[in-house]
Structures are given as C-alpha cells and as structure tokens.
Amino acid sequence: MTETTRPSLALLGLGPMGGPMARRLLDFDGDLTIWNRTSAKAKPLVALGARAAASPAEAASDIVLTVLPDLEQVESLLPGQAGLLAGWAAKGIVRPVLVIHGTVSPTAVAAFAERLFSAHGVTVLDAPVSGGTVGAETGSLSIMVGGDEEAAKSMEPVFRAMGTTVRYMGLSGSGALAKACNQVVVAATVTALSEAMLLARSGGLDLAVMLELLQGGLADSAVLRQKGHRWLSSDFAGGGSAQNQLKDLGFILDAATKGGVELPLSRTVTALFDEMVAQGEGALDHTGIHRTLALRAQDYLQSPR
Amino acid sequence: MTETTRPSLALLGLGPMGGPMARRLLDFDGDLTIWNRTSAKAKPLVALGARAAASPAEAASDIVLTVLPDLEQVESLLPGQAGLLAGWAAKGIVRPVLVIHGTVSPTAVAAFAERLFSAHGVTVLDAPVSGGTVGAETGSLSIMVGGDEEAAKSMEPVFRAMGTTVRYMGLSGSGALAKACNQVVVAATVTALSEAMLLARSGGLDLAVMLELLQGGLADSAVLRQKGHRWLSSDFAGGGSAQNQLKDLGFILDAATKGGVELPLSRTVTALFDEMVAQGEGALDHTGIHRTLALRAQDYLQSPR
C-alpha cells in the first residue's frame, strides 16, 4: 500500500457476525470484496454493492479481514492455487495485512503471526470482538487488537467502522488474551447464576422474584439482564453455544499456563462445560449449564448419603 | 398488638448497616427504641429523637429488629434478666415479632424460628438485606423476607421505610436462602474478575484498558462498576470483608446440602476464600481474593514444571 492509493479491502466469512460486519464496512467504504465458503450468504451483500470473490485467492486484498470460528479455518484459506498466498502473489501484494476477528487461542495466534510474517511477509493482527450480533449490526462492537502497533494504527479507521471501542492491547496474541479475560468473566457469571438459580429452586423460591432481587444489587450483571429469561423459561436453545464457551475456556487455561498463573475458578467452569458437551448438549446456549448442574443434583439425590 | 394501638418498635445493633437503618425508621416513625452493645453509637440517634435502652430487656418492644453480624449474637440477646425474653414478659408483650436483618444460615435460622415460636411464642422473620451502606442510608435496600406470611405482611410498612424492594420469599429461612443465592453470584463475580485481571497481568495487558473493555460487553456487572478501581490500585483494604464472604459461602454450601444440590463453582470459591482467610487476609475487601490467586501464581512459577 502507498499513501496515495486506498488499500483494497476484503472480508472473508459471512456468518452471524461476519455478515453484519461486512454491511458496516460497505457503509464505510463501498469498495469491499467478500467471500464465504457457501456463496449464498454473499448475495444480500452483493445486492448492496459488495464484490463476491469465487475463492480466497480472488479475494486477496491489501487488507483481508477474517470472521471465522477458529484458527484452523483461517489457516485453510492460505495454501493452494485458490488460496490467499497465491492470490497475493498474483496481484503483487507484498505486504498484506491479515486480521483475525474470530476468538482464537492467544498462544496459537502469536505463533501463527510470527510464522506467517517470517515465511510470507504477511502482517497478522488478532482483533477479536465482543458485543454479539447486535453489536455487529449497530457497529458498536468492542475490538481488542494485538500485533504490530503501526499496522494496528493504520487499521483503526476500518475497525472504527465496526466498533465503538477499539483498543490496542500489545504484541501478537494480546487481543486474543484480552478476549480470553473477557470470557473468564462471562463463563463464570453464567455458571454462578446457574448455581444461584439451582439453589433457589431447591428451596422452592420464586425464580422471577429471585431474578428481580439479584438485579437490584451487587449481583447485577449484563448476563443477568440479557439472559435472565432463560433460567425462568428453562429454554436454553440457540444463543452463544456451550461448545464455543468450552473452546474459549481451553484458550483461557492455555494462556494461564503460558502466563504462569493458576485459575481455579476457570478450571471448575471448564470441567462443567466439558461435562455439558459430553452429555451432547454443546449446541445449547451457555446458560444451559444450569441443566448440567440440575442433572448432577438428581444423581446426588439418588445416591446414598 | 391490637388494631388501635401502634406497635412499639426497637432496633438492636447500630453498626454500619444498623445505624443508617435506624435513621430511616426514625423518619418513618418518631417512636423508636434503640440499643447497641457499645452505647456510644446510640448518641447521634438519640439526638434525632430515638430512645436509648440500657439493655435488650429495656428495648423489648412489639417489634424488635436486629442488625447483627450473626445468629449467635441475636441469640445472646434473649436470656437473662437483661434479655429480650425477660423484657417482653415484664411488659406483657405475648406475641412479639423478632426480625433478623443480618445474613445468617437459612437452615439455622429456620430451626431457631421454630424453637423460639414453640418455646416462647416469638414470631421470627429472617429478612436479610442487600444494597450495602449506601442502600441503608438512602432507604433503597432490597429486603428478602422469610417466615410467617401474615407477620411478614404486617411488617411491610416498616420494611418499606428502609428498602425499595421488599419481597416475601416463603417460610422461615427463605429470606436467608434468597440472600445466599445473591451471595453465590457476588462471590463468584469477584473471584472471576480477580482471575481475569490476573490473566491480563500475566500477559502484560493494561488493566485500565481491560476494565474498560469488560464494561463494554457481556462481562459487565455491578461488581465491576463499584469495585473495578480496587484491581487497578491493588488497594484491597476495608470494604466487604473476605471473612464475611467466607461466612456466607458456608451458609451457601449448607443450604445446598439441605436442598440436595451440588454447587461446584461455589465450592471452588469457598476453598479460595478459606485460603485467603487462613493467610490472615480475612479483613481485606473480598476483591482481595486477587492477592490470594497472585500468591498462588508465585508458588507456581517457583515450583518445577
């Protein structure tokens, strides 16, 4: 990229987050290339003016944003004739920036960034987001950025098109680590509320009144306000899956080991989500951990004391 | 009490919560008797019109509110010539109501209530509060009431003088159980934030930026907003003590056993607060659990991997 030419921009991965993020980018910069494994998802964006690429190679741009669930899927975009590396080479793009918006392992993404830069001159930024689909749709995401500081700075206008809170956290993996810290709190809050609701049920308390009391004091939280209804209705279908929560918890424990810290609470939460996923309930919303705890209670009641 | 005479009212225990609660009651009903083990604390309230009693017996009224840290202290008010039972007898009060505002064990308070009613005709209500000293001062506490429903109903105007959210939860112990559920969430949130901040520190992240990011999304909570500064400053002096948090956690695990449920997260949190108190740091604010986790990390770093 030079100072006089606007860098070309592509977004790969048009899922529940990537779709609305691409729409925000179109508002910001009409010149956007998009790609998705299943091409049907590109259609509504093409109608709004986006250029659909037939392959990652065709989508290769100065800046490539990826919104994919894991690092393996990002890596799979790179090799082969249809891959990003071939595309960048064919287009003479020698210093591309590859942004990883998905929630990935802080340690794995740091290694990936180092490898990709030294082997191919690709600058990788880890830039996980929080705020959910609503944040993506309204452009009010929080974006936590790790990697080369200058590259991160040059990306700020693009990030600001999608998020209201954009923060540079440090070297490669620091964005992913900040997201991991966020997930420590989210996973524990969901589990703590599930235990509180189970204890309330065990004593015959009215759960609606209980939720109202919790909201009135120091126990209040965004999880409670956004997801309180799930414990009331016992409807845990859809939402932010337990499977993804468990994936995040794995990253948390890896990062803790690397950082030389023990996280006993996160370890307990991980064991519970492990149990939930093993029971085949990984597709439920993470608040469904309440069911796992309730099932344990039934075992407990049936076992001799 | 009869319908034509206003019941007499006393508040015993003028600590950080009881003092401001007594002030609210004075605004509601000028005719208030107060008592505190160390009488100096009664003086500012006497200046406002309260009547200071020299003993629990002298304070014995139709309605006796207690704001004491544990059930043992409530029990100690009853026996002997200077005790409440002698006072009620001397004044011919045959159906007194004794309210326990402190956070006590749901199982223990239910047994206490049954014993006191069958032996002495005293109706005991467990009515723990949440909202802290600010809630007490502004009369905006949440009050969760357990015990005889008719007695609870008759107490509502008194409770409304101190709290904006007054909810009847069920039979004896139900108010204390609701408070226990609240404390499950508070203790876990404090611990989860402590782990998140430790993980952030281990990766060299800026804690002020981290707190800002956490507030922007699903990780936001009342604990974060009220206590976030403690992790930034590493100042854990004063506040809601770890010792009290551990006491509450004991009630939580007792109630869980009685209710036939397992609470693995609360058990892990309890073990951590146990460790903190054993290290002699029980007087610190409960957010100081961060220090306990950080000390573990130092052990971990020094031990062979």
Short mmCIF file of N, CA and C in Angstrom, two decimals, chain B residues 2-3 21 44-45 80 90-91 96 106 135 138 143 146 153 167 173 203 209 216 218 220 247 260 264-265 272 277:
data_model
loop_
_atom_site.label_atom_id
_atom_site.label_comp_id
_atom_site.label_asym_id
_atom_site.label_seq_id
_atom_site.Cartn_x
_atom_site.Cartn_y
_atom_site.Cartn_z
N THR B 2 -52.72 -4.61 69.24
CA THR B 2 -54.12 -4.54 68.82
C THR B 2 -54.21 -3.61 67.62
N GLU B 3 -55.40 -3.58 67.02
CA GLU B 3 -55.53 -2.74 65.81
C GLU B 3 -55.48 -1.26 66.11
N MET B 21 -30.06 2.37 59.05
CA MET B 21 -31.42 1.80 59.02
C MET B 21 -32.27 2.41 60.13
N PRO B 44 -25.78 9.76 68.40
CA PRO B 44 -26.30 10.61 67.31
C PRO B 44 -27.78 10.35 67.03
N LEU B 45 -28.25 9.11 67.27
CA LEU B 45 -29.66 8.79 67.02
C LEU B 45 -30.55 9.35 68.13
N GLY B 80 -31.62 -14.28 80.32
CA GLY B 80 -31.18 -13.50 81.49
C GLY B 80 -32.11 -12.34 81.80
N ALA B 90 -41.97 -8.91 81.23
CA ALA B 90 -42.23 -7.81 82.16
C ALA B 90 -43.23 -6.81 81.58
N LYS B 91 -43.18 -6.62 80.26
CA LYS B 91 -44.07 -5.64 79.64
C LYS B 91 -45.39 -6.24 79.16
N PRO B 96 -44.54 -11.11 70.41
CA PRO B 96 -43.59 -10.21 69.76
C PRO B 96 -43.12 -10.76 68.41
N PRO B 106 -29.59 -20.10 56.27
CA PRO B 106 -31.01 -20.41 56.05
C PRO B 106 -31.48 -21.59 56.90
N GLY B 135 -27.25 1.82 50.29
CA GLY B 135 -28.66 1.43 50.26
C GLY B 135 -29.34 1.70 51.60
N THR B 138 -29.85 5.56 52.01
CA THR B 138 -30.86 6.16 51.13
C THR B 138 -32.21 5.43 51.22
N ILE B 143 -34.93 -6.09 50.49
CA ILE B 143 -35.18 -6.88 51.72
C ILE B 143 -35.95 -8.14 51.33
N GLY B 146 -38.44 -14.06 54.96
CA GLY B 146 -38.91 -15.43 55.17
C GLY B 146 -39.59 -15.54 56.52
N LYS B 153 -46.41 -9.66 56.19
CA LYS B 153 -47.27 -8.65 55.59
C LYS B 153 -47.44 -7.45 56.52
N ARG B 167 -39.57 -8.18 49.32
CA ARG B 167 -40.22 -9.34 48.72
C ARG B 167 -40.36 -10.47 49.73
N GLY B 173 -36.47 -19.07 56.79
CA GLY B 173 -35.23 -19.45 56.12
C GLY B 173 -35.22 -19.05 54.65
N GLY B 203 -0.07 -11.45 31.01
CA GLY B 203 0.27 -11.19 29.61
C GLY B 203 0.65 -9.74 29.36
N VAL B 209 -7.35 -0.40 30.55
CA VAL B 209 -7.98 -0.67 29.26
C VAL B 209 -8.84 -1.93 29.35
N GLY B 216 -17.73 -2.85 28.55
CA GLY B 216 -18.43 -2.58 27.29
C GLY B 216 -19.29 -3.72 26.79
N LEU B 218 -20.72 -8.19 27.56
CA LEU B 218 -21.45 -9.18 28.37
C LEU B 218 -20.76 -9.45 29.71
N ASP B 220 -19.92 -7.15 31.77
CA ASP B 220 -20.19 -6.02 32.67
C ASP B 220 -21.01 -6.48 33.89
N LYS B 247 -18.03 -16.63 55.46
CA LYS B 247 -19.17 -17.00 56.32
C LYS B 247 -20.40 -17.27 55.43
N GLY B 260 -30.23 -30.67 48.49
CA GLY B 260 -29.90 -31.80 47.62
C GLY B 260 -29.27 -31.38 46.30
N PRO B 264 -20.54 -26.81 42.39
CA PRO B 264 -19.08 -26.95 42.24
C PRO B 264 -18.36 -25.61 42.18
N LEU B 265 -18.97 -24.62 41.52
CA LEU B 265 -18.33 -23.31 41.42
C LEU B 265 -18.22 -22.67 42.81
N LEU B 272 -11.06 -21.04 47.92
CA LEU B 272 -10.16 -19.89 47.74
C LEU B 272 -10.29 -18.89 48.90
N VAL B 277 -8.42 -16.37 54.05
CA VAL B 277 -8.60 -16.10 55.48
C VAL B 277 -7.49 -16.79 56.28
#
